[in-house]
């Protein structure tokens, strides 16, 4: 997983409204609609749950420490979604206690390995990598129209790529996958709908659309692109060459945190709704 730099995220808050417009032009939908699709539920069904949220964002100093601007970026994204949230003054465990003492119903925390949104009432949690994979897969499906019987090339089959693969397979697509880590490819061997490729080019040659979830920065070039090739690229840094990005910007969905964080909210609240309804049955 790539550790973001302040330069990757410092413009997120001021660009939220512009990014929302970009997503609407790119996919026909705004960020929350994309994220709700990633969670497999309607925006309407999520509203009461999102309105009941109060998220304590707790800066975490472990490992390589705090990223200046990270907590503020998370707060900006949640604010844009209309979610009650605050960044704690204190960090780490003291920050968690401060959040709970200030009525937090959920905690948002990230160290160098995991970035999670935890619901305190149900102990359910949403993982940034998995939700990012679902969110960008949903955005690509919206952009490309039905993926049924289409082939999507997936570069990078870590947690983000694998979550996207599940989404594409659930929509009746096939996936042509490549990862430089042979063990990750091996783990997908024999899975229905998955075509294991031995090179990036082989995977890109088979797909009408692309999903880029690697930590490399030049996996998709101008020669790989065409006017009707759409790309969802959650990978950081951007896995598409500058010249390809400039020529096909209208075909490419990319951001550094927004879609993934919005999808963490919708996936957690969808899971919480199902959990509470199930327990309601037992309670009533
Ligand atoms: O400021 C803080 O609280 C830091 N501990 C945050 C570290 C986040 C490290 N992870 C990342 O930069 C990326 C993000 C996209 C989320 C997942 N990985």
Tab-separated table of C-alpha atoms and ligand atoms in Angstrom:
chain	number	residue	atom	x	y	z
A	1	UNK	CA	0.000	0.000	0.000
A	2	UNK	CA	1.377	3.434	-0.875
A	3	UNK	CA	1.860	5.924	1.956
A	4	UNK	CA	0.455	9.236	0.740
A	5	UNK	CA	2.443	12.453	0.755
A	6	UNK	CA	1.067	15.785	1.986
A	7	UNK	CA	1.391	16.989	-1.624
A	8	UNK	CA	-1.007	14.210	-2.710
A	9	UNK	CA	-3.774	15.341	-0.360
A	10	UNK	CA	-3.326	19.020	0.482
A	11	UNK	CA	-5.755	20.180	-2.229
A	12	UNK	CA	-8.524	17.649	-1.510
A	13	UNK	CA	-10.621	19.873	0.757
A	14	UNK	CA	-10.586	22.935	-1.525
A	15	UNK	CA	-11.238	20.760	-4.622
A	16	UNK	CA	-14.157	18.680	-3.209
A	17	UNK	CA	-16.886	20.504	-5.178
A	18	UNK	CA	-14.779	20.473	-8.363
A	19	UNK	CA	-13.987	16.771	-7.901
A	20	UNK	CA	-17.694	16.060	-7.465
A	21	UNK	CA	-18.363	17.752	-10.817
A	22	UNK	CA	-15.496	15.792	-12.418
A	23	UNK	CA	-17.005	12.515	-11.173
A	24	UNK	CA	-20.438	13.499	-12.481
A	25	UNK	CA	-18.993	14.252	-15.925
A	26	UNK	CA	-16.839	11.099	-15.893
A	27	UNK	CA	-19.387	8.592	-14.578
A	28	UNK	CA	-22.778	10.330	-14.630
A	29	UNK	CA	-22.870	10.103	-10.829
A	30	UNK	CA	-21.531	11.930	-7.782
A	31	UNK	CA	-19.236	10.478	-5.135
A	32	UNK	CA	-21.935	9.261	-2.703
A	33	UNK	CA	-23.898	7.532	-5.498
A	34	UNK	CA	-20.723	5.780	-6.654
A	35	UNK	CA	-19.959	4.757	-3.073
A	36	UNK	CA	-23.520	3.510	-2.480
A	37	UNK	CA	-23.258	1.341	-5.604
A	38	UNK	CA	-19.948	0.000	-4.260
A	39	UNK	CA	-21.819	-1.005	-1.086
A	40	UNK	CA	-24.630	-2.566	-3.140
A	41	UNK	CA	-27.358	-0.358	-1.669
A	42	UNK	CA	-29.313	2.782	-2.616
A	43	UNK	CA	-28.261	6.225	-1.385
A	44	UNK	CA	-31.777	6.651	0.027
A	45	UNK	CA	-31.486	3.573	2.244
A	46	UNK	CA	-28.197	4.864	3.651
A	47	UNK	CA	-29.310	8.390	4.556
A	48	UNK	CA	-30.725	7.663	8.056
A	49	UNK	CA	-27.603	5.670	8.917
A	50	UNK	CA	-25.203	8.324	7.606
A	51	UNK	CA	-27.170	11.024	9.462
A	52	UNK	CA	-26.747	9.070	12.698
A	53	UNK	CA	-22.990	8.962	12.336
A	54	UNK	CA	-20.529	10.948	14.448
A	55	UNK	CA	-16.969	10.132	13.373
A	56	UNK	CA	-13.943	10.821	15.561
A	57	UNK	CA	-10.894	11.105	13.264
A	58	UNK	CA	-7.868	10.135	15.347
A	59	UNK	CA	-4.358	11.014	14.121
A	60	UNK	CA	-2.004	8.043	14.603
A	61	UNK	CA	1.723	8.563	15.260
A	62	UNK	CA	2.960	4.954	14.924
A	63	UNK	CA	5.429	3.911	12.210
A	64	UNK	CA	6.319	6.786	9.896
A	65	UNK	CA	3.968	8.987	11.860
A	66	UNK	CA	1.422	11.612	11.031
A	67	UNK	CA	0.961	12.826	7.445
A	68	UNK	CA	0.335	16.570	7.584
A	69	UNK	CA	-3.088	17.188	6.098
A	70	UNK	CA	-4.288	13.579	6.200
A	71	UNK	CA	-6.817	13.965	9.045
A	72	UNK	CA	-7.971	17.295	7.595
A	73	UNK	CA	-8.523	15.608	4.204
A	74	UNK	CA	-10.609	12.866	5.807
A	75	UNK	CA	-12.622	15.516	7.680
A	76	UNK	CA	-13.175	17.439	4.421
A	77	UNK	CA	-14.457	14.365	2.595
A	78	UNK	CA	-16.824	13.397	5.445
A	79	UNK	CA	-18.015	17.006	5.814
A	80	UNK	CA	-18.783	17.062	2.071
A	81	UNK	CA	-20.917	13.929	2.588
A	82	UNK	CA	-22.849	15.733	5.347
A	83	UNK	CA	-21.430	13.467	8.033
A	84	UNK	CA	-20.879	14.836	11.558
A	85	UNK	CA	-17.148	14.429	12.233
A	86	UNK	CA	-14.229	15.942	14.127
A	87	UNK	CA	-10.457	15.509	14.379
A	88	UNK	CA	-9.293	14.820	17.926
A	89	UNK	CA	-6.736	17.157	19.509
A	90	UNK	CA	-4.840	14.208	20.916
A	91	UNK	CA	-3.339	11.307	18.974
A	92	UNK	CA	-3.352	7.516	19.311
A	93	UNK	CA	-4.988	5.998	22.436
A	94	UNK	CA	-5.601	9.380	24.089
A	95	UNK	CA	-7.238	10.500	20.854
A	96	UNK	CA	-9.501	7.454	20.844
A	97	UNK	CA	-10.626	8.195	24.430
A	98	UNK	CA	-11.113	11.858	23.548
A	99	UNK	CA	-13.259	10.809	20.573
A	100	UNK	CA	-15.420	8.507	22.695
A	101	UNK	CA	-15.726	11.187	25.405
A	102	UNK	CA	-16.967	13.557	22.684
A	103	UNK	CA	-19.741	11.207	21.589
A	104	UNK	CA	-18.031	9.531	18.640
A	105	UNK	CA	-20.081	6.645	17.247
A	106	UNK	CA	-17.319	5.662	14.818
A	107	UNK	CA	-13.523	6.050	14.788
A	108	UNK	CA	-11.485	6.744	11.631
A	109	UNK	CA	-7.813	5.797	12.063
A	110	UNK	CA	-4.892	4.966	9.789
A	111	UNK	CA	-1.400	3.682	10.462
A	112	UNK	CA	1.110	2.662	7.769
A	113	UNK	CA	-0.545	-0.714	7.258
A	114	UNK	CA	-4.285	-0.273	7.773
A	115	UNK	CA	-6.797	2.519	7.277
A	116	UNK	CA	-10.147	1.738	8.873
A	117	UNK	CA	-13.517	3.141	9.882
A	118	UNK	CA	-14.738	1.336	13.012
A	119	UNK	CA	-18.327	1.381	14.277
A	120	UNK	CA	-18.263	1.337	18.088
A	121	UNK	CA	-21.807	0.011	18.609
A	122	UNK	CA	-21.461	-3.050	16.346
A	123	UNK	CA	-17.655	-3.486	16.229
A	124	UNK	CA	-18.039	-3.668	12.424
A	125	UNK	CA	-15.275	-1.996	10.405
A	126	UNK	CA	-14.590	-0.909	6.820
A	127	UNK	CA	-11.119	-1.214	5.309
A	128	UNK	CA	-9.809	1.510	2.976
A	129	UNK	CA	-8.177	-0.899	0.474
A	130	UNK	CA	-11.232	-3.128	0.055
A	131	UNK	CA	-13.633	-0.186	-0.131
A	132	UNK	CA	-11.371	1.665	-2.575
A	133	UNK	CA	-11.397	-1.389	-4.836
A	134	UNK	CA	-15.195	-1.574	-4.745
A	135	UNK	CA	-15.641	2.177	-5.180
A	136	UNK	CA	-13.422	2.471	-8.245
A	137	UNK	CA	-14.900	-0.719	-9.738
A	138	UNK	CA	-18.395	0.765	-9.333
A	139	UNK	CA	-17.218	4.001	-10.974
A	140	UNK	CA	-15.747	2.090	-13.922
A	141	UNK	CA	-18.962	0.106	-14.373
A	142	UNK	CA	-20.967	3.347	-14.394
A	143	UNK	CA	-18.576	4.860	-16.947
A	144	UNK	CA	-18.513	1.842	-19.251
A	145	UNK	CA	-22.145	0.815	-19.009
A	146	UNK	CA	-22.934	-2.844	-18.470
A	147	UNK	CA	-19.822	-4.944	-17.911
A	148	UNK	CA	-21.739	-8.193	-18.510
A	149	UNK	CA	-19.702	-10.467	-20.810
A	150	UNK	CA	-17.005	-7.757	-21.079
A	151	UNK	CA	-13.341	-8.320	-20.091
A	152	UNK	CA	-11.723	-5.913	-17.633
A	153	UNK	CA	-7.917	-5.877	-17.365
A	154	UNK	CA	-6.848	-5.667	-13.720
A	155	UNK	CA	-3.237	-4.646	-13.067
A	156	UNK	CA	-2.266	-5.284	-9.453
A	157	UNK	CA	-4.097	-7.992	-7.482
A	158	UNK	CA	-3.465	-6.829	-3.939
A	159	UNK	CA	-6.400	-6.018	-1.620
A	160	UNK	CA	-7.615	-3.156	-3.863
A	161	UNK	CA	-7.405	-5.180	-7.098
A	162	UNK	CA	-8.988	-8.273	-5.537
A	163	UNK	CA	-11.963	-6.281	-4.196
A	164	UNK	CA	-12.472	-4.872	-7.693
A	165	UNK	CA	-12.216	-8.362	-9.241
A	166	UNK	CA	-15.050	-9.566	-6.959
A	167	UNK	CA	-17.170	-6.583	-8.027
A	168	UNK	CA	-16.537	-7.147	-11.765
A	169	UNK	CA	-17.242	-10.901	-11.506
A	170	UNK	CA	-20.489	-10.144	-9.633
A	171	UNK	CA	-21.552	-8.002	-12.631
A	172	UNK	CA	-20.943	-10.868	-15.076
A	173	UNK	CA	-17.625	-9.603	-16.429
A	174	UNK	CA	-14.448	-11.606	-16.907
A	175	UNK	CA	-11.125	-10.245	-15.648
A	176	UNK	CA	-7.661	-10.548	-17.226
A	177	UNK	CA	-5.240	-10.076	-14.351
A	178	UNK	CA	-1.523	-9.397	-13.968
A	179	UNK	CA	0.685	-8.728	-10.967
A	180	UNK	CA	4.486	-8.759	-10.818
A	181	UNK	CA	4.117	-10.900	-7.657
A	182	UNK	CA	3.629	-14.464	-8.985
A	183	UNK	CA	2.257	-15.651	-5.624
A	184	UNK	CA	-0.609	-13.158	-5.846
A	185	UNK	CA	-1.441	-14.463	-9.338
A	186	UNK	CA	-1.163	-18.049	-8.116
A	187	UNK	CA	-3.804	-17.349	-5.457
A	188	UNK	CA	-6.300	-16.569	-8.245
A	189	UNK	CA	-5.486	-19.681	-10.314
A	190	UNK	CA	-8.618	-21.587	-11.344
A	191	UNK	CA	-11.044	-18.908	-10.110
A	192	UNK	CA	-14.103	-18.703	-12.376
A	193	UNK	CA	-14.008	-15.738	-14.754
A	194	UNK	CA	-10.339	-14.955	-14.048
A	195	UNK	CA	-7.750	-15.107	-16.865
A	196	UNK	CA	-4.227	-15.183	-15.395
A	197	UNK	CA	-1.791	-13.242	-17.600
A	198	UNK	CA	1.984	-13.453	-17.511
A	199	UNK	CA	2.565	-9.835	-18.499
A	200	UNK	CA	1.007	-6.404	-18.256
A	201	UNK	CA	0.661	-6.280	-22.043
A	202	UNK	CA	-1.094	-9.644	-22.177
A	203	UNK	CA	-3.624	-8.480	-19.585
A	204	UNK	CA	-4.207	-5.091	-21.298
A	205	UNK	CA	-4.566	-6.755	-24.714
A	206	UNK	CA	-7.530	-8.792	-23.471
A	207	UNK	CA	-9.559	-6.075	-21.748
A	208	UNK	CA	-11.960	-3.473	-23.157
A	209	UNK	CA	-11.453	-1.446	-19.968
A	210	UNK	CA	-8.694	-1.250	-17.391
A	211	UNK	CA	-8.442	-1.206	-13.586
A	212	UNK	CA	-5.012	-0.021	-12.387
A	213	UNK	CA	-4.209	-0.860	-8.769
A	214	UNK	CA	-0.420	-1.063	-8.695
A	215	UNK	CA	2.135	1.114	-6.922
A	216	UNK	CA	4.031	1.545	-10.204
A	217	UNK	CA	3.748	4.757	-12.188
A	218	UNK	CA	3.893	3.777	-15.880
A	219	UNK	CA	1.869	0.612	-16.322
A	220	UNK	CA	-0.560	2.074	-18.909
A	221	UNK	CA	0.879	4.002	-21.875
A	222	UNK	CA	-0.548	5.965	-24.804
A	223	UNK	CA	-0.254	2.839	-27.000
A	224	UNK	CA	-2.488	0.910	-24.562
A	225	UNK	CA	-5.280	3.489	-24.744
A	226	UNK	CA	-8.066	4.191	-27.246
A	227	UNK	CA	-11.092	6.507	-27.337
A	228	UNK	CA	-13.423	3.807	-25.995
A	229	UNK	CA	-11.070	2.414	-23.344
A	230	UNK	CA	-12.046	3.540	-19.855
A	231	UNK	CA	-9.704	3.311	-16.874
A	232	UNK	CA	-10.283	3.312	-13.107
A	233	UNK	CA	-6.931	4.026	-11.481
A	234	UNK	CA	-6.888	4.005	-7.667
A	235	UNK	CA	-3.214	3.034	-7.657
A	236	UNK	CA	-0.880	5.630	-6.133
A	237	UNK	CA	1.154	7.076	-7.753
A	238	UNK	CA	-1.086	7.275	-10.867
A	239	UNK	CA	-0.234	4.209	-12.975
A	240	UNK	CA	-0.867	5.943	-16.310
A	241	UNK	CA	1.893	7.837	-18.145
A	242	UNK	CA	1.535	11.628	-18.263
A	243	UNK	CA	1.050	11.697	-22.040
A	244	UNK	CA	-1.651	8.993	-21.885
A	245	UNK	CA	-3.373	10.841	-19.039
A	246	UNK	CA	-3.313	14.153	-20.922
A	247	UNK	CA	-4.705	12.652	-24.127
A	248	UNK	CA	-7.389	10.461	-22.471
A	249	UNK	CA	-8.181	12.402	-19.276
A	250	UNK	CA	-11.932	12.129	-20.022
A	251	UNK	CA	-11.644	8.340	-19.891
A	252	UNK	CA	-9.758	8.078	-16.619
A	253	UNK	CA	-11.126	7.962	-13.040
A	254	UNK	CA	-8.489	8.747	-10.418
A	255	UNK	CA	-8.267	10.344	-6.984
A	256	UNK	CA	-6.087	9.871	-3.942
A	257	UNK	CA	-8.625	9.366	-1.095
A	258	UNK	CA	-12.136	10.599	-1.919
A	259	UNK	CA	-13.858	7.607	-3.558
A	260	UNK	CA	-12.200	5.174	-1.126
A	261	UNK	CA	-13.197	7.088	2.015
A	262	UNK	CA	-16.769	7.624	0.750
A	263	UNK	CA	-16.992	3.881	0.049
A	264	UNK	CA	-15.761	3.078	3.574
A	265	UNK	CA	-18.733	5.081	4.916
A	266	UNK	CA	-21.329	3.460	2.660
A	267	UNK	CA	-19.977	-0.080	3.089
A	268	UNK	CA	-19.870	0.267	6.886
A	269	UNK	CA	-23.361	1.776	7.100
A	270	UNK	CA	-24.831	-0.850	4.736
A	271	UNK	CA	-23.305	-3.577	6.915
A	272	UNK	CA	-24.540	-1.854	10.083
A	273	UNK	CA	-28.093	-1.568	8.691
A	274	UNK	CA	-28.161	-5.290	7.905
A	275	UNK	CA	-26.650	-6.123	11.314
A	276	UNK	CA	-29.180	-3.987	13.222
A	277	UNK	CA	-32.134	-5.284	11.219
A	278	UNK	CA	-31.032	-8.861	11.922
A	279	UNK	CA	-30.634	-8.157	15.631
A	280	UNK	CA	-33.905	-6.194	15.670
A	281	UNK	CA	-35.612	-9.440	14.625
A	282	UNK	CA	-34.190	-11.163	17.686
A	283	UNK	CA	-34.922	-8.174	19.952
A	284	UNK	CA	-38.588	-7.734	18.928
B	1	LIG	O1	-1.756	11.112	9.901
B	1	LIG	C1	-1.927	9.934	10.300
B	1	LIG	O2	-2.748	9.610	11.198
B	1	LIG	C2	-1.093	8.851	9.656
B	1	LIG	N1	-0.873	7.740	10.603
B	1	LIG	C3	-1.830	8.373	8.393
B	1	LIG	C4	-1.031	7.313	7.647
B	1	LIG	C5	-1.805	6.831	6.423
B	1	LIG	C6	-0.971	5.826	5.634
B	1	LIG	N2	-1.762	5.294	4.535
B	1	LIG	C7	-1.838	5.943	3.362
B	1	LIG	O3	-1.232	6.950	3.111
B	1	LIG	C8	-2.782	5.344	2.341
B	1	LIG	C9	-4.079	6.097	2.347
B	1	LIG	C10	-4.648	6.128	0.962
B	1	LIG	C11	-5.035	5.249	3.082
B	1	LIG	C12	-4.462	3.956	2.905
B	1	LIG	N3	-3.205	4.060	2.577
